[in-house]
Amino acid sequence: PMYYGMIMCEESRGWGQFYLIQVWSFCFLATSMTLYNRNNKDNQWMNAIAYILSGWMCAFGLLHMALYTDERLLHAFPVFPWALGGITYTVGAIIYALKIPERCIPKKFDIWLHSHSIFHWMILFAAVLHFWASIRVFHER
């Protein structure tokens, strides 16, 4: 949606490509770090930080689009669902990196409600929220 919104505005077209390259570069970097360190559990925090940064790289483009793109082109672009989805992703990554709740109460959350499953539920919620916001933006367009 960010690239689509910026490609529609002539003066933001180059910025849309810049932000898209920026986001994909950070995603590639985070994936590379994970694959390189996949056997080293001590670098779990580095992986979490890399993924959080790669996710929040789109915030610059979304803010640019929301503040500087012609309102006639983006008359109904809601920033709130994107921000809430990003916050949900971030909280899920932090829960997973901290290993909450199984670190606080050992052997109680081995099967249900462990940090990895909470992380995936939060990702699913954020993905559905972002998908809904995308459909809403495309529908309004």
Short mmCIF file of C-alpha atoms in Angstrom, two decimals:
data_model
loop_
_atom_site.label_atom_id
_atom_site.label_comp_id
_atom_site.label_asym_id
_atom_site.label_seq_id
_atom_site.Cartn_x
_atom_site.Cartn_y
_atom_site.Cartn_z
CA PRO A 1 0.00 0.00 0.00
CA MET A 2 2.84 2.43 0.73
CA TYR A 3 4.43 1.90 -2.69
CA TYR A 4 1.04 2.00 -4.39
CA GLY A 5 0.14 5.23 -2.62
CA MET A 6 3.39 6.92 -3.56
CA ILE A 7 3.44 5.73 -7.15
CA MET A 8 0.12 7.51 -7.69
CA CYS A 9 1.64 10.86 -6.73
CA GLU A 10 4.13 12.23 -9.26
CA GLU A 11 6.39 14.07 -6.80
CA SER A 12 6.59 11.04 -4.43
CA ARG A 13 7.31 8.39 -7.07
CA GLY A 14 11.08 8.30 -6.42
CA TRP A 15 10.51 8.26 -2.66
CA GLY A 16 8.25 5.22 -2.97
CA GLN A 17 11.02 3.28 -4.71
CA PHE A 18 13.56 4.46 -2.12
CA TYR A 19 11.38 3.33 0.82
CA LEU A 20 10.63 0.01 -0.86
CA ILE A 21 14.35 -0.67 -1.37
CA GLN A 22 15.01 0.39 2.23
CA VAL A 23 12.41 -1.99 3.68
CA TRP A 24 13.49 -4.95 1.55
CA SER A 25 17.17 -4.32 2.32
CA PHE A 26 16.53 -4.47 6.05
CA CYS A 27 14.37 -7.59 5.64
CA PHE A 28 17.21 -9.23 3.69
CA LEU A 29 19.68 -8.20 6.40
CA ALA A 30 17.50 -9.62 9.21
CA THR A 31 16.95 -12.88 7.32
CA SER A 32 20.68 -13.19 6.61
CA MET A 33 21.49 -12.64 10.28
CA THR A 34 19.01 -15.32 11.30
CA LEU A 35 20.33 -17.84 8.80
CA TYR A 36 23.95 -17.10 9.70
CA ASN A 37 23.28 -17.42 13.46
CA ARG A 38 20.67 -20.19 13.36
CA ASN A 39 22.71 -22.54 15.58
CA ASN A 40 23.73 -19.86 18.08
CA LYS A 41 21.00 -19.25 20.66
CA ASP A 42 23.02 -16.42 22.27
CA ASN A 43 22.24 -14.13 19.33
CA GLN A 44 18.48 -14.37 19.72
CA TRP A 45 18.32 -10.73 20.85
CA MET A 46 20.25 -9.59 17.78
CA ASN A 47 17.76 -11.44 15.57
CA ALA A 48 14.80 -9.91 17.41
CA ILE A 49 16.25 -6.40 17.11
CA ALA A 50 17.00 -6.93 13.41
CA TYR A 51 13.43 -8.03 12.70
CA ILE A 52 11.93 -5.21 14.76
CA LEU A 53 14.07 -2.68 12.88
CA SER A 54 13.18 -4.19 9.53
CA GLY A 55 9.50 -3.97 10.38
CA TRP A 56 9.67 -0.37 11.57
CA MET A 57 11.63 0.79 8.50
CA CYS A 58 8.29 1.19 6.74
CA ALA A 59 7.24 3.81 9.32
CA PHE A 60 9.32 6.47 7.56
CA GLY A 61 7.56 5.84 4.26
CA LEU A 62 4.12 5.67 5.85
CA LEU A 63 4.69 8.97 7.65
CA HIS A 64 5.99 10.56 4.46
CA MET A 65 2.96 9.33 2.57
CA ALA A 66 0.48 10.38 5.26
CA LEU A 67 1.97 13.87 5.68
CA TYR A 68 3.20 14.88 2.22
CA THR A 69 1.12 13.06 -0.38
CA ASP A 70 -1.73 14.94 -1.99
CA GLU A 71 -4.88 14.37 0.03
CA ARG A 72 -6.96 13.85 -3.12
CA LEU A 73 -4.90 10.74 -3.85
CA LEU A 74 -4.94 9.40 -0.30
CA HIS A 75 -8.18 10.73 1.11
CA ALA A 76 -8.78 7.69 3.29
CA PHE A 77 -5.40 6.37 4.35
CA PRO A 78 -5.68 5.24 7.98
CA VAL A 79 -2.33 5.30 9.81
CA PHE A 80 -3.77 3.77 13.00
CA PRO A 81 -4.14 0.14 11.77
CA TRP A 82 -0.57 0.16 10.45
CA ALA A 83 0.80 1.55 13.70
CA LEU A 84 -1.24 -0.89 15.82
CA GLY A 85 -0.06 -3.80 13.69
CA GLY A 86 3.55 -2.66 14.06
CA ILE A 87 3.18 -2.34 17.81
CA THR A 88 1.65 -5.83 17.93
CA TYR A 89 4.53 -7.29 15.92
CA THR A 90 7.02 -5.53 18.19
CA VAL A 91 5.41 -6.68 21.44
CA GLY A 92 5.26 -10.24 20.09
CA ALA A 93 8.95 -10.17 19.19
CA ILE A 94 9.86 -8.85 22.63
CA ILE A 95 7.76 -11.53 24.35
CA TYR A 96 9.47 -14.18 22.24
CA ALA A 97 12.97 -12.78 22.88
CA LEU A 98 12.37 -12.55 26.63
CA LYS A 99 10.80 -16.04 26.72
CA ILE A 100 7.85 -14.82 28.75
CA PRO A 101 5.97 -16.60 30.46
CA GLU A 102 7.97 -19.86 30.46
CA ARG A 103 11.07 -18.17 31.90
CA CYS A 104 9.04 -16.73 34.79
CA ILE A 105 7.25 -19.99 35.62
CA PRO A 106 9.40 -22.94 34.44
CA LYS A 107 7.72 -26.14 33.21
CA LYS A 108 4.24 -24.57 33.35
CA PHE A 109 3.99 -23.29 29.75
CA ASP A 110 5.76 -26.05 27.82
CA ILE A 111 2.87 -26.88 25.47
CA TRP A 112 0.28 -24.10 25.64
CA LEU A 113 0.77 -20.34 25.86
CA HIS A 114 4.54 -20.36 25.57
CA SER A 115 6.32 -17.33 24.09
CA HIS A 116 6.62 -18.80 20.60
CA SER A 117 2.89 -19.47 20.29
CA ILE A 118 2.03 -16.03 21.74
CA PHE A 119 4.43 -14.52 19.19
CA HIS A 120 2.70 -16.33 16.32
CA TRP A 121 -0.78 -15.33 17.50
CA MET A 122 0.32 -11.69 17.67
CA ILE A 123 1.83 -11.93 14.18
CA LEU A 124 -1.41 -13.42 12.88
CA PHE A 125 -3.44 -10.60 14.47
CA ALA A 126 -1.12 -7.93 13.03
CA ALA A 127 -1.12 -9.56 9.58
CA VAL A 128 -4.93 -9.66 9.52
CA LEU A 129 -5.03 -6.02 10.64
CA HIS A 130 -2.57 -4.98 7.91
CA PHE A 131 -4.45 -7.02 5.30
CA TRP A 132 -7.74 -5.38 6.32
CA ALA A 133 -6.13 -1.92 6.15
CA SER A 134 -4.70 -2.73 2.69
CA ILE A 135 -8.08 -3.85 1.38
CA ARG A 136 -9.67 -0.73 2.84
CA VAL A 137 -7.10 1.54 1.17
CA PHE A 138 -7.48 -0.22 -2.20
CA HIS A 139 -11.27 -0.14 -1.90
CA GLU A 140 -11.29 3.60 -1.16
CA ARG A 141 -8.95 4.23 -4.09
#
